[in-house]
mmCIF file of C-alpha atoms in Angstrom:
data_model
loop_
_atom_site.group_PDB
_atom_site.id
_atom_site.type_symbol
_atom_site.label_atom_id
_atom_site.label_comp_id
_atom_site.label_asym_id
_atom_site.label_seq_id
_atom_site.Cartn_x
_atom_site.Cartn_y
_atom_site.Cartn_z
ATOM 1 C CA UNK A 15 21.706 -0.452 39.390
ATOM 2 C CA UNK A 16 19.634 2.330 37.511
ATOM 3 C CA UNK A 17 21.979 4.539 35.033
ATOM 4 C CA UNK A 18 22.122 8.052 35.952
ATOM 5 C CA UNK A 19 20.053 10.055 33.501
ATOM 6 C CA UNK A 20 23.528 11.670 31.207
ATOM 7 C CA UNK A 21 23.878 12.028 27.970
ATOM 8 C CA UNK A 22 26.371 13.093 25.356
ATOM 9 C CA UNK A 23 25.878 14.467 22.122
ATOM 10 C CA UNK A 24 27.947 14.252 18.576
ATOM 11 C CA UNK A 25 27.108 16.691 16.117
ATOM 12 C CA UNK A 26 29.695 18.451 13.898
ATOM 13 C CA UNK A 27 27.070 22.041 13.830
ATOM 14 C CA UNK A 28 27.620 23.443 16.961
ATOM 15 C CA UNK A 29 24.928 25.382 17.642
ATOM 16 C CA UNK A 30 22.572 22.342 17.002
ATOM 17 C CA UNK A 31 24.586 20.584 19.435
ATOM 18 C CA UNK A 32 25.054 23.440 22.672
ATOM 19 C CA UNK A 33 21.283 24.517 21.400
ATOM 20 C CA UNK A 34 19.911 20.868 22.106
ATOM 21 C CA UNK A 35 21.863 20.260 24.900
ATOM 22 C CA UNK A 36 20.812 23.517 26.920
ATOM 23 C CA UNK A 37 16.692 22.402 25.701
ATOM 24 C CA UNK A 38 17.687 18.887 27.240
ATOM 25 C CA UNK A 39 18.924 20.221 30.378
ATOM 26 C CA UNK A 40 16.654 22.932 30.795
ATOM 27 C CA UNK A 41 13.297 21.006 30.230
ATOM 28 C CA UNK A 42 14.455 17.682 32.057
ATOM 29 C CA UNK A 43 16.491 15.926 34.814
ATOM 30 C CA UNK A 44 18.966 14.831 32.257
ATOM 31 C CA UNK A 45 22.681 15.915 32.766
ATOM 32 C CA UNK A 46 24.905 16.783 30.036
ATOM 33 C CA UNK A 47 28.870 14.926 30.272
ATOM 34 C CA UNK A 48 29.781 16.942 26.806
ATOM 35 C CA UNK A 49 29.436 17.247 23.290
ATOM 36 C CA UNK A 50 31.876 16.612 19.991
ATOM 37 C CA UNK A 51 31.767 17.674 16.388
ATOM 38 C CA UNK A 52 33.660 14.517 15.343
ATOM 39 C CA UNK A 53 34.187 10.818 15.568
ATOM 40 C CA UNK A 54 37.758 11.387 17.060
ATOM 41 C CA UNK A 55 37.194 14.381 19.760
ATOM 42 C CA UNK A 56 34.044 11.781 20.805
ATOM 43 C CA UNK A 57 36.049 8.850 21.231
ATOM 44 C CA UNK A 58 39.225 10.323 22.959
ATOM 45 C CA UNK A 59 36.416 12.067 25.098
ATOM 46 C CA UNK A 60 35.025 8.702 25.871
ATOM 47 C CA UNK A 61 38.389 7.051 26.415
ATOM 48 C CA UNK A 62 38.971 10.079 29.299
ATOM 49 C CA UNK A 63 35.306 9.208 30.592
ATOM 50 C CA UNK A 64 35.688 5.611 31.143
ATOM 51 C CA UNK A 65 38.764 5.961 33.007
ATOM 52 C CA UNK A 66 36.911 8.362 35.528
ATOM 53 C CA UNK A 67 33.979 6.335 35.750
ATOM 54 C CA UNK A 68 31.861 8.680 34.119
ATOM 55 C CA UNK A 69 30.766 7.470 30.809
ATOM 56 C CA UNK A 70 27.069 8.864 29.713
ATOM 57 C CA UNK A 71 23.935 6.526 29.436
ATOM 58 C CA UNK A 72 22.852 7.816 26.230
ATOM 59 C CA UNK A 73 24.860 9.097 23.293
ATOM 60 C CA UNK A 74 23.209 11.106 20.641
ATOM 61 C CA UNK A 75 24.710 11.127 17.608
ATOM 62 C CA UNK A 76 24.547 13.089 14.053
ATOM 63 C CA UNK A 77 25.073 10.580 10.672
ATOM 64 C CA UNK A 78 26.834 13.276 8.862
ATOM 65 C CA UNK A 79 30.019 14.921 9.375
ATOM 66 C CA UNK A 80 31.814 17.029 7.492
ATOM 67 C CA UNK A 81 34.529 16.064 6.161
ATOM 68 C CA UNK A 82 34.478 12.492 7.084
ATOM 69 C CA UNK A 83 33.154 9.085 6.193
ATOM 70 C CA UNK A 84 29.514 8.662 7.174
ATOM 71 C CA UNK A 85 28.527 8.376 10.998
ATOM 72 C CA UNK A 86 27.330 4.187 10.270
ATOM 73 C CA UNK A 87 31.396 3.916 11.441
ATOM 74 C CA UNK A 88 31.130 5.664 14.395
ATOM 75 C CA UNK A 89 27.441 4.265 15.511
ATOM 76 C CA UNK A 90 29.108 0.739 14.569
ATOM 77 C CA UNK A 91 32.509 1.855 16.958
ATOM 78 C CA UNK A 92 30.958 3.176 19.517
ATOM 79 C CA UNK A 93 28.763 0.065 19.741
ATOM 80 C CA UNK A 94 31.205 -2.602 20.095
ATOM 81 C CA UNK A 95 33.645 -0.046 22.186
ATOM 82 C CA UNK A 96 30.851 0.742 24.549
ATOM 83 C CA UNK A 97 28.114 -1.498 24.253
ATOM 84 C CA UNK A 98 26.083 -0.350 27.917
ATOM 85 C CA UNK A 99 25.503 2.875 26.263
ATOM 86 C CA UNK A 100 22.522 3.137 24.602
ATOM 87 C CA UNK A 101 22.942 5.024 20.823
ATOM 88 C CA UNK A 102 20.444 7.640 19.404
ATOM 89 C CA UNK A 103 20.777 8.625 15.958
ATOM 90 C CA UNK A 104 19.412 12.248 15.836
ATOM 91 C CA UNK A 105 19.673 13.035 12.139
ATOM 92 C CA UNK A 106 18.210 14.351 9.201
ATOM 93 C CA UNK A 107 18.670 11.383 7.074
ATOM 94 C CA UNK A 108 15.587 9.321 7.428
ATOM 95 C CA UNK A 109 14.769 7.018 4.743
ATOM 96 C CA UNK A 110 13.825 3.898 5.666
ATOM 97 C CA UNK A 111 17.048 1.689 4.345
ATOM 98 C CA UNK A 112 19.104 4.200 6.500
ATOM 99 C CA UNK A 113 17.290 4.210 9.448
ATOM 100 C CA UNK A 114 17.383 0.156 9.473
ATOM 101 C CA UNK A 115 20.883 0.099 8.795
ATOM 102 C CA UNK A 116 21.709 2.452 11.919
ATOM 103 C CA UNK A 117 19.682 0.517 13.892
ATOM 104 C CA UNK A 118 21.016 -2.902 12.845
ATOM 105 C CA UNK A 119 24.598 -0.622 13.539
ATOM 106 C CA UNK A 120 23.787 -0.594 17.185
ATOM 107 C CA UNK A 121 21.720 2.173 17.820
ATOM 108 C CA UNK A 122 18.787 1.622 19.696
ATOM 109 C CA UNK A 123 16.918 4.608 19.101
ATOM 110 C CA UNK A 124 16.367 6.984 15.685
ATOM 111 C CA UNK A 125 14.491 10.345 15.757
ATOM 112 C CA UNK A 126 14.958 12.848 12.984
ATOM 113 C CA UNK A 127 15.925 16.334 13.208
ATOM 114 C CA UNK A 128 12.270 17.737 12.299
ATOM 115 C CA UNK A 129 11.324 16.019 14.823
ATOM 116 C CA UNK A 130 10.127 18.295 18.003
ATOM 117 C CA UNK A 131 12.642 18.029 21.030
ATOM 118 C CA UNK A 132 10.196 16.742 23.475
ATOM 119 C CA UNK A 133 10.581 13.751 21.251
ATOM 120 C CA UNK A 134 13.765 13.040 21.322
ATOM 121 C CA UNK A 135 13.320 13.605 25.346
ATOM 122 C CA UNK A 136 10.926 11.131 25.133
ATOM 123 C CA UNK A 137 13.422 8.942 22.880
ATOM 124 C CA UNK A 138 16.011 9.326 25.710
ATOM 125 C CA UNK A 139 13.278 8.182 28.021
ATOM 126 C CA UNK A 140 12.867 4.606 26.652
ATOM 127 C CA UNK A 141 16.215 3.698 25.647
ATOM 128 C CA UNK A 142 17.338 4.445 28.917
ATOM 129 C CA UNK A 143 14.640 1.742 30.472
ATOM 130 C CA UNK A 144 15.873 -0.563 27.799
ATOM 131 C CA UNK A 145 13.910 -0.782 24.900
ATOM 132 C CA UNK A 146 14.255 0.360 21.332
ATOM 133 C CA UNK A 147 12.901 4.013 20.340
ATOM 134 C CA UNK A 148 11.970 5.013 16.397
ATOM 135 C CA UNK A 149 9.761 8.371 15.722
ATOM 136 C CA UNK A 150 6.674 7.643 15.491
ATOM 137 C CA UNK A 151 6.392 9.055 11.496
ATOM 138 C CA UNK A 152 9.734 7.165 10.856
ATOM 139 C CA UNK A 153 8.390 3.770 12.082
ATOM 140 C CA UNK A 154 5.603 3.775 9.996
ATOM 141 C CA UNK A 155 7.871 4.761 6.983
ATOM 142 C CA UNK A 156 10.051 1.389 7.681
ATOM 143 C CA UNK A 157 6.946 -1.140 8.534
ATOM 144 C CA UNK A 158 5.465 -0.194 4.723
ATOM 145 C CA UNK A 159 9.191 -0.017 3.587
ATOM 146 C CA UNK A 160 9.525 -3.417 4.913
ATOM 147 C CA UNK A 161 6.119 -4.615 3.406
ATOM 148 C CA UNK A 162 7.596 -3.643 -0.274
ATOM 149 C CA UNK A 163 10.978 -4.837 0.621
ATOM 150 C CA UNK A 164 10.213 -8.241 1.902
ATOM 151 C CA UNK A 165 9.221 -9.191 -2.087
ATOM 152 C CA UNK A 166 12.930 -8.079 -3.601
ATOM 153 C CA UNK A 167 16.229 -9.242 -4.163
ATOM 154 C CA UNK A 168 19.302 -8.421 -1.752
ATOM 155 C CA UNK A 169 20.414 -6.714 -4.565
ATOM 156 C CA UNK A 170 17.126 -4.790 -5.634
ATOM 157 C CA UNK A 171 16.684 -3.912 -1.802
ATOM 158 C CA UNK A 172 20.155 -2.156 -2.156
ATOM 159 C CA UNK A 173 19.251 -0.181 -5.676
ATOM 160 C CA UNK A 174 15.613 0.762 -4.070
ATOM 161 C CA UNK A 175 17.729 2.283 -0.827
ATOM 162 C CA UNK A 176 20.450 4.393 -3.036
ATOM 163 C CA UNK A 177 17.155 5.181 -5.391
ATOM 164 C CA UNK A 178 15.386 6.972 -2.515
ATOM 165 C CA UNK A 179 18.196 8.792 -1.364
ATOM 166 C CA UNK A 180 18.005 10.495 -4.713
ATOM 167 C CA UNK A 181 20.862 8.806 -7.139
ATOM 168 C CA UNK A 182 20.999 8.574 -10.209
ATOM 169 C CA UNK A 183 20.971 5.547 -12.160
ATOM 170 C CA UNK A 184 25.002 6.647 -12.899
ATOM 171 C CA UNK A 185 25.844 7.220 -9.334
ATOM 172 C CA UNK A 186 23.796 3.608 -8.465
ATOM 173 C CA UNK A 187 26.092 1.844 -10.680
ATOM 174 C CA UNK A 188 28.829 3.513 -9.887
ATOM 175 C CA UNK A 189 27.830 2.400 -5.930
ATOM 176 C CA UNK A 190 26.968 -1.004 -6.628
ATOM 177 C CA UNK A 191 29.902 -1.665 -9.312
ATOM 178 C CA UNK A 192 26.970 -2.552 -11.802
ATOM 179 C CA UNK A 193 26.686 -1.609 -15.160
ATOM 180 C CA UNK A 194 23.813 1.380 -15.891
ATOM 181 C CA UNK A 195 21.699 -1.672 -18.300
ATOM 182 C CA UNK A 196 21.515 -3.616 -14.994
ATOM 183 C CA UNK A 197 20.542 -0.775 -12.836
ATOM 184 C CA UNK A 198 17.830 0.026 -15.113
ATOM 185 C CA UNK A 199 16.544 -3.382 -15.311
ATOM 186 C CA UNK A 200 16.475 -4.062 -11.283
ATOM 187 C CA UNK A 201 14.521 -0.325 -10.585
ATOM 188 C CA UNK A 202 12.229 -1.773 -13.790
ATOM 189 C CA UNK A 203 12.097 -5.098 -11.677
ATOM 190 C CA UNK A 204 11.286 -2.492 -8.302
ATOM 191 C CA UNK A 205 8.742 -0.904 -10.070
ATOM 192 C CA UNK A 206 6.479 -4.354 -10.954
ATOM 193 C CA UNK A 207 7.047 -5.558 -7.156
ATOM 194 C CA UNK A 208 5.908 -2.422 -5.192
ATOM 195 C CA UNK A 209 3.117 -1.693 -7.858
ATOM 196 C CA UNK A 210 4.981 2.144 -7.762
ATOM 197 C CA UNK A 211 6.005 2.892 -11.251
ATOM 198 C CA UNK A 212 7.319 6.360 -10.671
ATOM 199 C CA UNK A 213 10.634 7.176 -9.391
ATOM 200 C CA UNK A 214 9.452 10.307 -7.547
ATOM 201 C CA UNK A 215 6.657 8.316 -5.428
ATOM 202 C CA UNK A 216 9.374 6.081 -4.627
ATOM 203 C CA UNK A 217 11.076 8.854 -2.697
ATOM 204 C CA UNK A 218 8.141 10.344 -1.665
ATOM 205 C CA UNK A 219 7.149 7.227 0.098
ATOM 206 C CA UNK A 220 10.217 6.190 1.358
ATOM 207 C CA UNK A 221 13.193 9.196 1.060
#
């Protein structure tokens, strides 16, 4: 049987969330079942909305909340808890590494907040039917991300992703439990593989 066309959005700014739902509803046949600004509110929600029969097709769901760990949990959570519903991350994080990892998560779709709304309708659109859903821009961004990636080390593929999201070598080690001399020496390792020797293209590219 076809899912009815519901979603349910998780955002801890509220106005992004009511202001995206009302554009959803007003520009498509899609029916809100509510909103949350945090992991917990959105699962006891969820816990009331199974009971009642009434869980949404699609969740949309932020990567950031204030105050708490990052949204990876909750994608991952909300995954195994409810693993009919399809996931949409709907963020402003969009560097490759993180947009892979949310996917590999359990979402099935990723659009960024820049992004215009008729995308993420369209998003909503495909996941629904089934299949997986990445933004256009964002897509290409992980198939060349992917190109320089496939030539490094697990561990140099996890300095390159903190190095894009704008770390510093301190805060890398720090991450990885490495000292700073090895940091240096796998970004100096990046930098020979990709043929990128500058730390701003890097994040250019791929931040």
């Amino acid at each position: 049987m076809d899912m009815e066309k519901t979603f349910y959005i998780i955002d801890d700014h509220e106005m992004l969330r009511v202001g995206t739902a009302a554009y959803i509803a007003a520009h498509s046949d899609w029916r809100s079942c509510g909103n949350a600004g945090d992991g917990d509110t959105a699962l006891a929600d969820f816990e009331r909305l199974a009971r009642a029969g009434t869980l949404p097709a699609v969740i949309i769901c932020d990567l950031n909340f204030y105050g708490e760990d990052s949204g990876f949990a909750l994608v991952k959570r909300m995954h195994a808890l409810y693993p009919q519903q399809r996931i949409i991350v709907y963020s402003m994080f969009f560097a490759p590494g993180i947009v892979q990892n949310a996917m590999q998560d359990g979402a099935c779709g990723y659009v960024s907040k820049i992004a215009s709304s008729d995308e993420l309708l369209c998003c909503m659109e495909h996941v629904l039917a089934g299949e997986v859903f990445i933004q256009n821009e964002l897509q290409e961004r992980l198939e060349q991300f992917n190109s320089f990636a496939d030539a490094l080390t697990h561990r140099e593929k996890e300095v390159m992703d903190l190095l894009v999201r704008r770390m510093s070598n301190d805060q890398i080690a720090e991450t990885l439990q490495l000292k700073r001399r090895a940091v240096e020496n796998y970004i100096s390792s990046i930098y020979d593989k990709t043929g990128i020797n500058d730390r701003a293209e890097l994040v250019k590219r791929f931040g």
